[in-house]
PDB file of C-alpha atoms in Angstrom:
ATOM      1  CA  MET T  24     171.248  53.479  93.120  1.00 75.00           C
ATOM      2  CA  GLU T  25     168.990  55.253  95.422  1.00 80.00           C
ATOM      3  CA  PHE T  26     165.415  53.880  95.748  1.00 87.00           C
ATOM      4  CA  LEU T  27     163.578  56.606  98.558  1.00 82.00           C
ATOM      5  CA  GLY T  28     160.651  57.976  96.902  1.00 79.00           C
ATOM      6  CA  ASN T  29     160.326  54.794  94.519  1.00 74.00           C
ATOM      7  CA  ASN T  30     156.288  53.571  94.486  1.00 79.00           C
ATOM      8  CA  ASP T  31     157.467  50.054  93.191  1.00 93.00           C
ATOM      9  CA  CYS T  32     159.095  47.859  95.673  1.00 96.00           C
ATOM     10  CA  TYR T  33     157.928  44.439  96.993  1.00 96.00           C
ATOM     11  CA  ILE T  34     159.404  42.368  99.578  1.00 94.00           C
ATOM     12  CA  THR T  35     158.722  38.506  99.640  1.00 93.00           C
ATOM     13  CA  GLY T  36     159.787  35.812 102.054  1.00 90.00           C
ATOM     14  CA  TRP T  37     158.348  32.361 103.331  1.00 88.00           C
ATOM     15  CA  GLY T  38     158.461  33.655 106.957  1.00 84.00           C
ATOM     16  CA  LEU T  39     155.775  33.604 109.324  1.00 80.00           C
ATOM     17  CA  THR T  40     152.279  35.903 108.931  1.00 76.00           C
ATOM     18  CA  GLN T  41     150.188  36.957 112.012  1.00 67.00           C
ATOM     19  CA  GLY T  42     148.402  34.208 113.370  1.00 62.00           C
ATOM     20  CA  SER T  43     149.149  31.497 110.848  1.00 64.00           C
ATOM     21  CA  GLN T  44     152.358  29.170 110.943  1.00 67.00           C
ATOM     22  CA  ASP T  45     151.692  28.158 107.362  1.00 67.00           C
ATOM     23  CA  ARG T  46     155.007  28.632 105.312  1.00 73.00           C
ATOM     24  CA  THR T  47     153.509  26.778 102.156  1.00 80.00           C
ATOM     25  CA  VAL T  48     152.952  29.975 100.740  1.00 82.00           C
ATOM     26  CA  LEU T  49     155.041  32.806  99.472  1.00 89.00           C
ATOM     27  CA  GLN T  50     153.837  36.120 100.782  1.00 88.00           C
ATOM     28  CA  GLU T  51     154.762  39.593  98.668  1.00 92.00           C
ATOM     29  CA  LEU T  52     154.082  43.001 100.036  1.00 91.00           C
ATOM     30  CA  LYS T  53     154.417  46.768  98.381  1.00 94.00           C
ATOM     31  CA  VAL T  54     156.447  48.524 101.162  1.00 94.00           C
ATOM     32  CA  ASP T  55     157.803  52.592 100.969  1.00 93.00           C
ATOM     33  CA  VAL T  56     161.349  52.840 101.486  1.00 94.00           C
ATOM     34  CA  ARG T  57     162.107  54.547 104.554  1.00 92.00           C
ATOM     35  CA  THR T  58     164.887  57.737 105.213  1.00 93.00           C
ATOM     36  CA  LYS T  59     167.843  56.875 107.484  1.00 92.00           C
ATOM     37  CA  SER T  60     167.113  59.826 109.742  1.00 93.00           C
ATOM     38  CA  ALA T  61     163.428  58.280 109.593  1.00 91.00           C
ATOM     39  CA  CYS T  62     164.958  54.653 110.603  1.00 92.00           C
ATOM     40  CA  LYS T  63     167.333  56.115 113.116  1.00 94.00           C
ATOM     41  CA  ARG T  64     164.438  58.035 115.145  1.00 93.00           C
ATOM     42  CA  ALA T  65     162.567  54.727 115.227  1.00 90.00           C
ATOM     43  CA  TRP T  66     165.822  52.362 115.869  1.00 89.00           C
ATOM     44  CA  GLY T  67     168.455  54.685 117.716  1.00 86.00           C
ATOM     45  CA  ASN T  68     171.309  55.955 115.973  1.00 79.00           C
ATOM     46  CA  SER T  69     173.666  53.483 116.705  1.00 80.00           C
ATOM     47  CA  TYR T  70     171.810  51.001 114.873  1.00 86.00           C
ATOM     48  CA  ILE T  71     171.583  52.081 111.398  1.00 92.00           C
ATOM     49  CA  ASN T  72     174.337  53.060 108.732  1.00 93.00           C
ATOM     50  CA  ASP T  73     174.757  53.524 105.565  1.00 94.00           C
ATOM     51  CA  GLY T  74     174.566  49.753 105.015  1.00 95.00           C
ATOM     52  CA  HIS T  75     171.146  49.316 105.678  1.00 95.00           C
ATOM     53  CA  ILE T  76     167.776  50.685 103.824  1.00 95.00           C
ATOM     54  CA  CYS T  77     164.379  50.700 105.827  1.00 93.00           C
ATOM     55  CA  VAL T  78     161.053  49.554 104.356  1.00 93.00           C
ATOM     56  CA  GLU T  79     157.457  49.850 106.322  1.00 88.00           C
ATOM     57  CA  ASN T  80     154.103  49.035 105.013  1.00 87.00           C
ATOM     58  CA  GLY T  81     151.576  49.887 108.029  1.00 80.00           C
ATOM     59  CA  ASN T  82     150.997  47.312 110.519  1.00 75.00           C
ATOM     60  CA  THR T  83     152.986  44.611 108.127  1.00 79.00           C
ATOM     61  CA  GLY T  84     157.073  43.810 107.608  1.00 81.00           C
ATOM     62  CA  ALA T  85     159.273  41.137 107.649  1.00 83.00           C
ATOM     63  CA  CYS T  86     159.202  38.409 110.076  1.00 82.00           C
ATOM     64  CA  ASN T  87     160.436  35.372 111.410  1.00 81.00           C
ATOM     65  CA  GLY T  88     161.574  32.908 108.378  1.00 82.00           C
ATOM     66  CA  ASP T  89     162.361  36.146 106.118  1.00 86.00           C
ATOM     67  CA  SER T  90     165.668  36.383 106.661  1.00 88.00           C
ATOM     68  CA  GLY T  91     167.934  36.756 103.781  1.00 93.00           C
ATOM     69  CA  GLY T  92     164.809  37.573 101.513  1.00 94.00           C
ATOM     70  CA  PRO T  93     164.481  40.032  98.990  1.00 97.00           C
ATOM     71  CA  LEU T  94     163.708  43.836  98.648  1.00 97.00           C
ATOM     72  CA  ALA T  95     163.119  44.240  95.081  1.00 97.00           C
ATOM     73  CA  CYS T  96     162.595  47.781  93.270  1.00 96.00           C
ATOM     74  CA  LEU T  97     161.394  48.570  89.834  1.00 94.00           C
ATOM     75  CA  VAL T  98     163.151  51.459  88.776  1.00 92.00           C
ATOM     76  CA  ASN T  99     162.388  52.326  84.503  1.00 90.00           C
ATOM     77  CA  GLY T 100     160.985  49.067  83.649  1.00 92.00           C
ATOM     78  CA  GLN T 101     164.335  47.279  85.553  1.00 94.00           C
ATOM     79  CA  TRP T 102     163.738  45.468  88.232  1.00 95.00           C
ATOM     80  CA  TYR T 103     166.375  45.913  91.298  1.00 95.00           C
ATOM     81  CA  LEU T 104     167.739  43.875  93.932  1.00 96.00           C
ATOM     82  CA  ALA T 105     167.773  46.846  96.491  1.00 96.00           C
ATOM     83  CA  GLY T 106     168.229  44.855 100.195  1.00 96.00           C
ATOM     84  CA  ALA T 107     168.356  41.517 101.557  1.00 96.00           C
ATOM     85  CA  THR T 108     166.282  40.716 105.033  1.00 93.00           C
ATOM     86  CA  SER T 109     168.269  41.715 108.370  1.00 92.00           C
ATOM     87  CA  TRP T 110     166.088  42.152 111.126  1.00 87.00           C
ATOM     88  CA  GLY T 111     163.209  43.932 112.537  1.00 81.00           C
ATOM     89  CA  ILE T 112     161.274  44.323 115.169  1.00 75.00           C
ATOM     90  CA  SER T 113     160.202  41.246 117.254  1.00 70.00           C
ATOM     91  CA  GLY T 114     156.423  40.191 116.753  1.00 67.00           C
ATOM     92  CA  CYS T 115     156.327  41.108 113.325  1.00 72.00           C
ATOM     93  CA  THR T 116     153.949  43.967 113.932  1.00 64.00           C
ATOM     94  CA  THR T 117     155.867  47.041 112.398  1.00 69.00           C
ATOM     95  CA  ARG T 118     153.872  50.043 112.903  1.00 77.00           C
ATOM     96  CA  GLY T 119     156.826  52.680 113.798  1.00 83.00           C
ATOM     97  CA  TYR T 120     159.837  50.398 113.519  1.00 87.00           C
ATOM     98  CA  PRO T 121     160.549  49.725 109.930  1.00 90.00           C
ATOM     99  CA  SER T 122     162.039  46.474 108.583  1.00 90.00           C
ATOM    100  CA  VAL T 123     165.730  46.922 108.448  1.00 92.00           C
ATOM    101  CA  TYR T 124     167.227  45.166 105.216  1.00 95.00           C
ATOM    102  CA  THR T 125     171.190  44.962 104.198  1.00 95.00           C
ATOM    103  CA  ARG T 126     171.919  47.527 101.235  1.00 95.00           C
ATOM    104  CA  ILE T 127     173.076  45.540  98.180  1.00 95.00           C
ATOM    105  CA  SER T 128     174.601  48.599  96.494  1.00 93.00           C
ATOM    106  CA  TYR T 129     176.776  49.311  99.594  1.00 94.00           C
ATOM    107  CA  PHE T 130     178.402  45.635  99.476  1.00 93.00           C
ATOM    108  CA  SER T 131     178.705  45.293  95.581  1.00 91.00           C
ATOM    109  CA  GLU T 132     182.225  46.134  95.262  1.00 92.00           C
ATOM    110  CA  TRP T 133     183.614  43.584  98.255  1.00 90.00           C
ATOM    111  CA  VAL T 134     180.979  41.193  96.361  1.00 87.00           C
ATOM    112  CA  ARG T 135     182.615  41.875  93.513  1.00 89.00           C
ATOM    113  CA  GLU T 136     186.118  41.438  94.771  1.00 90.00           C
ATOM    114  CA  ASN T 137     186.032  38.501  96.693  1.00 90.00           C
ATOM    115  CA  MET T 138     183.923  36.991  93.882  1.00 88.00           C
ATOM    116  CA  MET T 139     186.725  37.139  91.278  1.00 77.00           C
ATOM    117  CA  THR T 140     189.681  35.516  93.615  1.00 68.00           C
ATOM    118  CA  LYS T 141     187.482  32.684  94.383  1.00 58.00           C
TER     119      LYS T 141
END
């Protein structure tokens, strides 16, 4: 499934927030999905592949402690797990550097195959 252009994508996490060490409140942020080419321009061609999905929202994005957290998108009334937090820029301020997520659909067949054999 492609999420580019979707206006209903959100990331959540218990990670750090700008200037705060408080991890007791789950944070939520509406984000825009970026094209793979825009993500490659920001991070370099060698870092971004089909297994990634990139998102950003101005100066804010995923931060330390958010790794593994969900990127969820609402499509036609149905929620989809689009990605899992992978990496981003240190310092958590992301203008010009989208947060990078592992694209769940890219690995879904591998997950199904391995779950069936275990």
